Coordinates of C-alpha atoms in Angstrom, one line a residue:
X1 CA 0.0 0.0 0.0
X2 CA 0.8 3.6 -0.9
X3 CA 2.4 5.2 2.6
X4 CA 0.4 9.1 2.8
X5 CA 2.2 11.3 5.1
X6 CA -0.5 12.7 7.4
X7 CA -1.1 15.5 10.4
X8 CA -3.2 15.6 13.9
X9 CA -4.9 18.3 14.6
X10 CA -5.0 18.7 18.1
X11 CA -3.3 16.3 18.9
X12 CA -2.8 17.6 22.8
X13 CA -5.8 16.4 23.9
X14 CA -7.1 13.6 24.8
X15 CA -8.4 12.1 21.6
X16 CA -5.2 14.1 19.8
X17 CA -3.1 11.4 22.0
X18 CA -5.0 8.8 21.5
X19 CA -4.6 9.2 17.3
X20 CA -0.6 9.4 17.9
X21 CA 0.1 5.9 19.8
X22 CA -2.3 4.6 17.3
X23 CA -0.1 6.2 14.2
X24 CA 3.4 5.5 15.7
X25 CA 3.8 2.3 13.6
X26 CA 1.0 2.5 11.6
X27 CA 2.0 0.6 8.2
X28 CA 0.1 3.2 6.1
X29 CA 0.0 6.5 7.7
X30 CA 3.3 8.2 8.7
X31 CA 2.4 11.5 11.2
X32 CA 4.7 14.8 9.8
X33 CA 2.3 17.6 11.6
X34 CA 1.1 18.0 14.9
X35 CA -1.2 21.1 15.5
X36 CA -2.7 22.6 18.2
X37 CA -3.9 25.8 19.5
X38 CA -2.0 29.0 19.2
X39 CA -0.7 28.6 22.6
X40 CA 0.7 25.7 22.1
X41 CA 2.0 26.1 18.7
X42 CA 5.8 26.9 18.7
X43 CA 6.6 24.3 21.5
X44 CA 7.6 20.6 21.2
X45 CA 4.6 18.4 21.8
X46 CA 6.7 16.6 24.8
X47 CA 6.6 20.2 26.3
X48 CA 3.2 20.7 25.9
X49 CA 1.7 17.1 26.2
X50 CA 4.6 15.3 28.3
X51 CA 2.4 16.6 31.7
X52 CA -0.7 15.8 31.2
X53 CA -0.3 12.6 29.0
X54 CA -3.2 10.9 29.7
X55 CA -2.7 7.6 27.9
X56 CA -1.0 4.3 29.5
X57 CA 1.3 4.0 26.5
X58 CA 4.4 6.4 26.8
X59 CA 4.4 9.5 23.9
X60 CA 5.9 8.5 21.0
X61 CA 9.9 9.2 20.6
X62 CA 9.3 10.0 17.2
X63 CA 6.9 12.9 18.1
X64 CA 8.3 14.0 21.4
X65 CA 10.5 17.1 19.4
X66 CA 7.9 17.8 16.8
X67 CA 7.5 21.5 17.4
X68 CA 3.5 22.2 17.6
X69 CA 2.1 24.5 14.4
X70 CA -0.9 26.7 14.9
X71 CA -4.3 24.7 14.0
X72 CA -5.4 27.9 12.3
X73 CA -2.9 30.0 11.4
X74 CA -1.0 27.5 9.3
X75 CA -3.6 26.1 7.5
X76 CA -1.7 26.4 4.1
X77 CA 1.4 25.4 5.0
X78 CA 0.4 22.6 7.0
X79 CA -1.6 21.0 4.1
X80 CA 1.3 21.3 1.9
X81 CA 2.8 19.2 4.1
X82 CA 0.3 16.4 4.3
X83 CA -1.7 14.2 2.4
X84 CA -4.8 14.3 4.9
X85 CA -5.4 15.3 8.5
X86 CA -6.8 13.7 11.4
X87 CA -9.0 16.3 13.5
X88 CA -9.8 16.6 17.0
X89 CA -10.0 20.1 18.0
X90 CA -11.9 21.6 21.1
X91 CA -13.5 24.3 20.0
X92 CA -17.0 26.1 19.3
X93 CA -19.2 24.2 16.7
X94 CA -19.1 26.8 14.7
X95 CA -15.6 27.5 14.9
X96 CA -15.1 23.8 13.9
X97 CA -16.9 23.6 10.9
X98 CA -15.5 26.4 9.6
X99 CA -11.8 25.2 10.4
X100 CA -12.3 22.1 8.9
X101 CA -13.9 23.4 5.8
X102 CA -10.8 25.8 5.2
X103 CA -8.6 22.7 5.6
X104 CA -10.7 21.4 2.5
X105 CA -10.3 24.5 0.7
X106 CA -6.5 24.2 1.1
X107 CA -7.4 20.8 -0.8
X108 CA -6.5 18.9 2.3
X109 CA -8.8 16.3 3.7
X110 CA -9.9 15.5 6.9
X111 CA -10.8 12.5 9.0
X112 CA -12.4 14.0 11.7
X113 CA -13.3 13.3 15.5
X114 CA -15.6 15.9 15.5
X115 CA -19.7 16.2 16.0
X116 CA -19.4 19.5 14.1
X117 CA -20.0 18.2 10.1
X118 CA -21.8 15.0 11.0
X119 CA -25.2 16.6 10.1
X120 CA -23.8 18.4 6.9
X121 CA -25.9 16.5 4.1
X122 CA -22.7 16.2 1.8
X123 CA -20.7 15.1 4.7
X124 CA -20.1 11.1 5.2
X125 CA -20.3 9.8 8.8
X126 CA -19.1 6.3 8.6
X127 CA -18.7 3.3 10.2
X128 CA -16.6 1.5 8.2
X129 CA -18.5 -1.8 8.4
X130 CA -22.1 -0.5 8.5
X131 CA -22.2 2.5 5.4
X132 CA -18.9 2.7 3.8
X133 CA -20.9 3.2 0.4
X134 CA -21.8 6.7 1.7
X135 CA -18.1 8.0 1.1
X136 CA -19.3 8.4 -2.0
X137 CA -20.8 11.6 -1.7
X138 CA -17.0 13.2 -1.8
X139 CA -17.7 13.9 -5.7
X140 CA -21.0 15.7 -4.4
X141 CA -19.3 17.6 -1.1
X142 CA -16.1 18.7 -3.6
X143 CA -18.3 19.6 -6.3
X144 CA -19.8 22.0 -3.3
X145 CA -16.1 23.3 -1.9
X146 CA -14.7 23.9 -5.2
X147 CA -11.9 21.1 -4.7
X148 CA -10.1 18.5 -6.4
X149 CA -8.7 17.1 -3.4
X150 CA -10.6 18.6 -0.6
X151 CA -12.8 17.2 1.6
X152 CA -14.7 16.2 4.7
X153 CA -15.5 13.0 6.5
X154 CA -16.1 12.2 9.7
X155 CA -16.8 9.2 12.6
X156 CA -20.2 8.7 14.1
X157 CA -20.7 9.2 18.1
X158 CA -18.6 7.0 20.6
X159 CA -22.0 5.7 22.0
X160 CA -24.3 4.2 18.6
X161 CA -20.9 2.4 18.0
X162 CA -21.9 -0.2 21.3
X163 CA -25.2 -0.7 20.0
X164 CA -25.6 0.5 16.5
X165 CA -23.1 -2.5 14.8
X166 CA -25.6 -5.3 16.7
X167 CA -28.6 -3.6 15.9
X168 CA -27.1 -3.4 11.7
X169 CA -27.8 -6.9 10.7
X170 CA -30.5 -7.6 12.3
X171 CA -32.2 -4.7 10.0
X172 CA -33.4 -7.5 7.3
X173 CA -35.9 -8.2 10.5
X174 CA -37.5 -4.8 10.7
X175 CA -36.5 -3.2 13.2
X176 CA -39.2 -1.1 15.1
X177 CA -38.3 0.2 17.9
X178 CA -35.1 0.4 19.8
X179 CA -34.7 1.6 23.1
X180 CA -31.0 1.9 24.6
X181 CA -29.2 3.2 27.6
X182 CA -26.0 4.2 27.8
X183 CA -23.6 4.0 30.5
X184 CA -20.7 6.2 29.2
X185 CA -16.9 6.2 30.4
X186 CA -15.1 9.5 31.8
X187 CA -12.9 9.4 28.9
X188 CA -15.6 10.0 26.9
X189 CA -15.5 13.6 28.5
X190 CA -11.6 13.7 27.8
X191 CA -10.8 12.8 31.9
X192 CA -9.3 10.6 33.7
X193 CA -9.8 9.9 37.8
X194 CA -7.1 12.3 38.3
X195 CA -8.8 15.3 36.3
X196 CA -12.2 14.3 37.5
X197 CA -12.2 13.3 40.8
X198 CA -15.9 13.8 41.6
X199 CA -16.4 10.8 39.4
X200 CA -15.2 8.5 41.7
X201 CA -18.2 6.2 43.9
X202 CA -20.8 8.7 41.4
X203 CA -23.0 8.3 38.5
X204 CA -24.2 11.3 36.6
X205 CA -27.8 10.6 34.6
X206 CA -26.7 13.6 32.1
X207 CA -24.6 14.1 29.2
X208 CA -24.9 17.1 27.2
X209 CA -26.1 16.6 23.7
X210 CA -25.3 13.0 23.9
X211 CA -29.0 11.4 23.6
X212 CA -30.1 13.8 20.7
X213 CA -27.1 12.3 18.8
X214 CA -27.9 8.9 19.9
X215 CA -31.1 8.7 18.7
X216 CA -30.6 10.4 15.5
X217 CA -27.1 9.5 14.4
X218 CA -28.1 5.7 13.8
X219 CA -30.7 7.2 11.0
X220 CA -28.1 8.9 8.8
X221 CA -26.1 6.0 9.4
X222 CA -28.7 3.9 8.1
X223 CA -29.1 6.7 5.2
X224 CA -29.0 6.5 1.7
X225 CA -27.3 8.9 -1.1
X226 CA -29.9 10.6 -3.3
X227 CA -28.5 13.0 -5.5
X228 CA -26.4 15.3 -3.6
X229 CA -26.9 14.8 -0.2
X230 CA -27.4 11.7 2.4
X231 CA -30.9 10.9 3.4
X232 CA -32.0 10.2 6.8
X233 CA -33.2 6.8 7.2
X234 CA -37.1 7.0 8.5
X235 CA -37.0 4.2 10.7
X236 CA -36.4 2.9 13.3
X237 CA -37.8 4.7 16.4
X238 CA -34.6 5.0 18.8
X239 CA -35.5 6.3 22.3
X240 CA -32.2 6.8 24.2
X241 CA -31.1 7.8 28.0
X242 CA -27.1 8.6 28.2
X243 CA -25.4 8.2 31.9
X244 CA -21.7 8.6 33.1
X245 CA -20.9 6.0 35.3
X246 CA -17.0 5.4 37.0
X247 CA -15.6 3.9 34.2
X248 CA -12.1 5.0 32.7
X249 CA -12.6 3.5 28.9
X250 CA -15.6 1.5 27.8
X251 CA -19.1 2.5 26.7
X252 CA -21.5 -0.1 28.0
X253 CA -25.1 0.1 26.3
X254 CA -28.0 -2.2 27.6
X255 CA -30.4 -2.1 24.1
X256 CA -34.3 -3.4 23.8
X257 CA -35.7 -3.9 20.1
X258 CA -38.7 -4.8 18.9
X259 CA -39.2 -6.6 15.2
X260 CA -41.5 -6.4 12.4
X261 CA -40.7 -9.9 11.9
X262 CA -39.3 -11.6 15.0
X263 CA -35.7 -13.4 14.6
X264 CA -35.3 -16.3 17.0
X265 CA -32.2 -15.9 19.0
X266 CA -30.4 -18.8 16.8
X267 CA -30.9 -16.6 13.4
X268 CA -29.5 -13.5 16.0
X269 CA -26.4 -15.0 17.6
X270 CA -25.9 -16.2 13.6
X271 CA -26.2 -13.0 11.8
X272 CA -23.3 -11.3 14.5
X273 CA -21.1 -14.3 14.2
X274 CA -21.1 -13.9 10.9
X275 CA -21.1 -10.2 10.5
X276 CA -18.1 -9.0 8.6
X277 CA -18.1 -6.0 6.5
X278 CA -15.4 -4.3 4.1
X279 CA -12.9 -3.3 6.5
X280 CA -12.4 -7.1 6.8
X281 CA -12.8 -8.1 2.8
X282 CA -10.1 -5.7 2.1
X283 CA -8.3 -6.8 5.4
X284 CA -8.0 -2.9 6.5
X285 CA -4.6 -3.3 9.2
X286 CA -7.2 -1.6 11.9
X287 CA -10.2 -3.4 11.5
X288 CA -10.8 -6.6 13.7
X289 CA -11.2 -9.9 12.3
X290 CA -14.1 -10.9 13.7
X291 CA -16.2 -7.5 14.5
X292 CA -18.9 -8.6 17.1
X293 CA -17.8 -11.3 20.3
X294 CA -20.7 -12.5 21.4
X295 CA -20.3 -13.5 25.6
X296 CA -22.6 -16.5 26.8
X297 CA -21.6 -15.6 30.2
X298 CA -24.2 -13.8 32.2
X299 CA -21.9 -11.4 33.7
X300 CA -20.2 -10.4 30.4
X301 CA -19.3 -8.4 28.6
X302 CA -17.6 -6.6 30.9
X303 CA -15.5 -3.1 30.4
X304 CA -12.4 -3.7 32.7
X305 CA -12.2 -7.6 31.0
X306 CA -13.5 -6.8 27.1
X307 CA -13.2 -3.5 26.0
X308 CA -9.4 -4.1 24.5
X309 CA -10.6 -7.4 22.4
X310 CA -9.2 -7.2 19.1
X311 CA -7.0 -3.5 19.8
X312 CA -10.0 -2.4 21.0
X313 CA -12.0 -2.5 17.5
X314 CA -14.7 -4.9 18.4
X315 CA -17.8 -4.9 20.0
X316 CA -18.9 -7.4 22.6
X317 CA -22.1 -8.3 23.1
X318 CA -24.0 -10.6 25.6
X319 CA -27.4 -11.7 27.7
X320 CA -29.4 -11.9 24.6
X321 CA -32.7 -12.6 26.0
X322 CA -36.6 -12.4 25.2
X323 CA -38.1 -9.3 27.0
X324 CA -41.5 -9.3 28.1
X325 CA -42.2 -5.2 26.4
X326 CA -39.9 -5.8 23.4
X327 CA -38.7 -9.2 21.2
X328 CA -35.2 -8.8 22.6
X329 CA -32.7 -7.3 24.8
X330 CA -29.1 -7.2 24.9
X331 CA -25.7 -5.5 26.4
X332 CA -23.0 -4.3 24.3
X333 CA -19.4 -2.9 24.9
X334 CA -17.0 -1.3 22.9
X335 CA -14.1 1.0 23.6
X336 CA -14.7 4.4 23.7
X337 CA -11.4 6.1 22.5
X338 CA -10.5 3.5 20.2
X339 CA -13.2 2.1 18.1
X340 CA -15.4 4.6 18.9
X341 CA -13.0 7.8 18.7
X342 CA -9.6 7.7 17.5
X343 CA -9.5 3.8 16.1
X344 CA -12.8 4.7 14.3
X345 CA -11.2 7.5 12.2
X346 CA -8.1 5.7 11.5
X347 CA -10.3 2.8 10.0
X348 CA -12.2 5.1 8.3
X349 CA -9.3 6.8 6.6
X350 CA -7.5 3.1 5.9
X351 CA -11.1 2.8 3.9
X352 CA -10.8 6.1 2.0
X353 CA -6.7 5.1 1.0
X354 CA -7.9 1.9 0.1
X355 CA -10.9 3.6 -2.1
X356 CA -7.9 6.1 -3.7
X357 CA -9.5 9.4 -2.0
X358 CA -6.7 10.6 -0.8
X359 CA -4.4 10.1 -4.4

């Protein structure tokens, strides 16, 4: 495969860390710009970064004395540097969208972290194994921005990523109605015990935003491209309630559906056994070999035992059981900051080098 030299942008926080231990020895992907705010910019990322690295892996010695460029402010010389950029900025929504869009304009793509574009109609939210047809409305969103090169795409919320992947081929049913609750690790909110010590022995039964996008993610997810924009699925009805429990990685989600036709558990456990997608045709180096562990043990999956299977690009699920309001219910797991942050958006780029969008 073609190596494509690539940037983060933010990469001090805590999904910005996250994307450079997974990039160190990537096979594809070689990191030559790390961006950050303009206080940062000028330093090496060890001086900004070395103190509050918050992952268990050390920083990478090749990045350590990589002096720090200004997210904005070198926008043109940064994408003359690149072939595409990861993005994971803190900023206003606003501010997002429009920094991300000038990064396109500079006819530099970007793989992006953020919730900002995910509701942009010419903007492909992707989970590699579920839509990856939807990365063809580039042509449509460059034919927009005026590019060659340029574009936008971007990974779907930690949280549908537990659920959403078991719900997927079980869509041949009819699915009705889907209720899920989320119980949501503090990196999710980019902390760790130390940062967030009022976490510890709590539960919090809010988080910001998180159920809107929960229940209507799944749906352009489950979209299709008509003309020049994705279409919202219309179905199913997904009721959700987001919580943040003591957890340091892992988003567990406990998921009730009801069926137009109902599946017996057999044709179920069947369907996610054999669930593969085209991360795993094409053999992408992130994407796990087999994408959805199903746990016959009633006290599984759990997030402290399962949420690193496979690098932490699977999904576990268990208890599949008959429910006495819906057909089924079921847990799932997966890992927050990997597939469903930072991992997610380096498959999702492997799928877009793969496809040639980045030659």
């Amino acid at each position: 495969m073609k190596q494509y030299n690539v940037g983060i942008i933010g990469a001090t926080g805590m999904v910005g860390q996250r994307f450079a231990t997974l990039l160190e020895n990537h096979p594809w992907f070689n990191v030559k710009v790390l961006a950050a705010s303009s206080r940062s910019a000028g330093q090496t990322y060890e001086q900004v970064a070395g103190s509050r690295w918050k992952m268990a892996v050390p920083m990478p010695e090749s990045m350590k004395d990589m002096v720090l460029l200004d997210a904005a402010a070198d926008i043109e010389k940064i994408a003359g540097m690149v072939d595409f950029c990861f993005c994971a900025v803190d900023m206003k929504k606003d501010e997002i969208k429009a920094l991300e869009e000038a990064y396109a304009k500079a006819e530099c793509p970007i793989v992006s972290n953020n919730s900002a574009h995910r509701f942009t109609p010419d903007v492909p939210m992707v989970v590699p194994e579920i839509n990856p047809e939807h990365i063809e409305i580039i042509k449509a969103q460059r034919e927009r921005l005026g590019t060659k090169k340029g574009f936008i795409a971007v990974k779907s919320n930690c949280s549908i990523q537990s659920y959403v992947p078991a719900l997927h081929p079980l869509r041949k049913f009819g699915i009705k109605n889907v209720l899920a609750c989320t119980y949501q690790a503090i990196s999710g909110a980019g902390k760790n015990f130390e940062t967030w010590p009022e976490m510890v022995d709590n539960l919090i039964p809010f988080i910001g935003g998180e159920e809107e996008k929960s229940e209507q993610e799944p749906l352009k997810v489950w979209g299709e491209i008509k003309g020049n924009e994705i279409v919202n699925a219309s179905s199913p009805s997904i009721t959700t309630q987001c919580l943040r429990v003591p957890v340091s990685d892992g988003h567990t989600a406990a998921v009730f559906v009801s069926f137009e036709n109902k599946p017996s558990k057999e044709e179920i456990l069947g369907l996610w056994a054999d669930f593969k997608g085209v991360p795993q045709e094409l053999e992408l180096p992130s994407a796990p070999k087999q994408f959805i562990h199903y746990f016959e043990e009633d006290n599984r999956p759990q997030a402290k035992l399962d949420r690193n299977l496979e690098g932490g690009m699977a999904v576990s699920a268990g208890r599949l059981r008959e429910d006495s309001q819906y057909d089924y219910k079921f847990v799932c797991l997966s890992h927050n900051t990997l597939r469903g942050a930072a991992g997610g958006a380096v498959l999702l780029a492997e799928l877009l080098a793969a496809k040639g969008y980045f030659d």
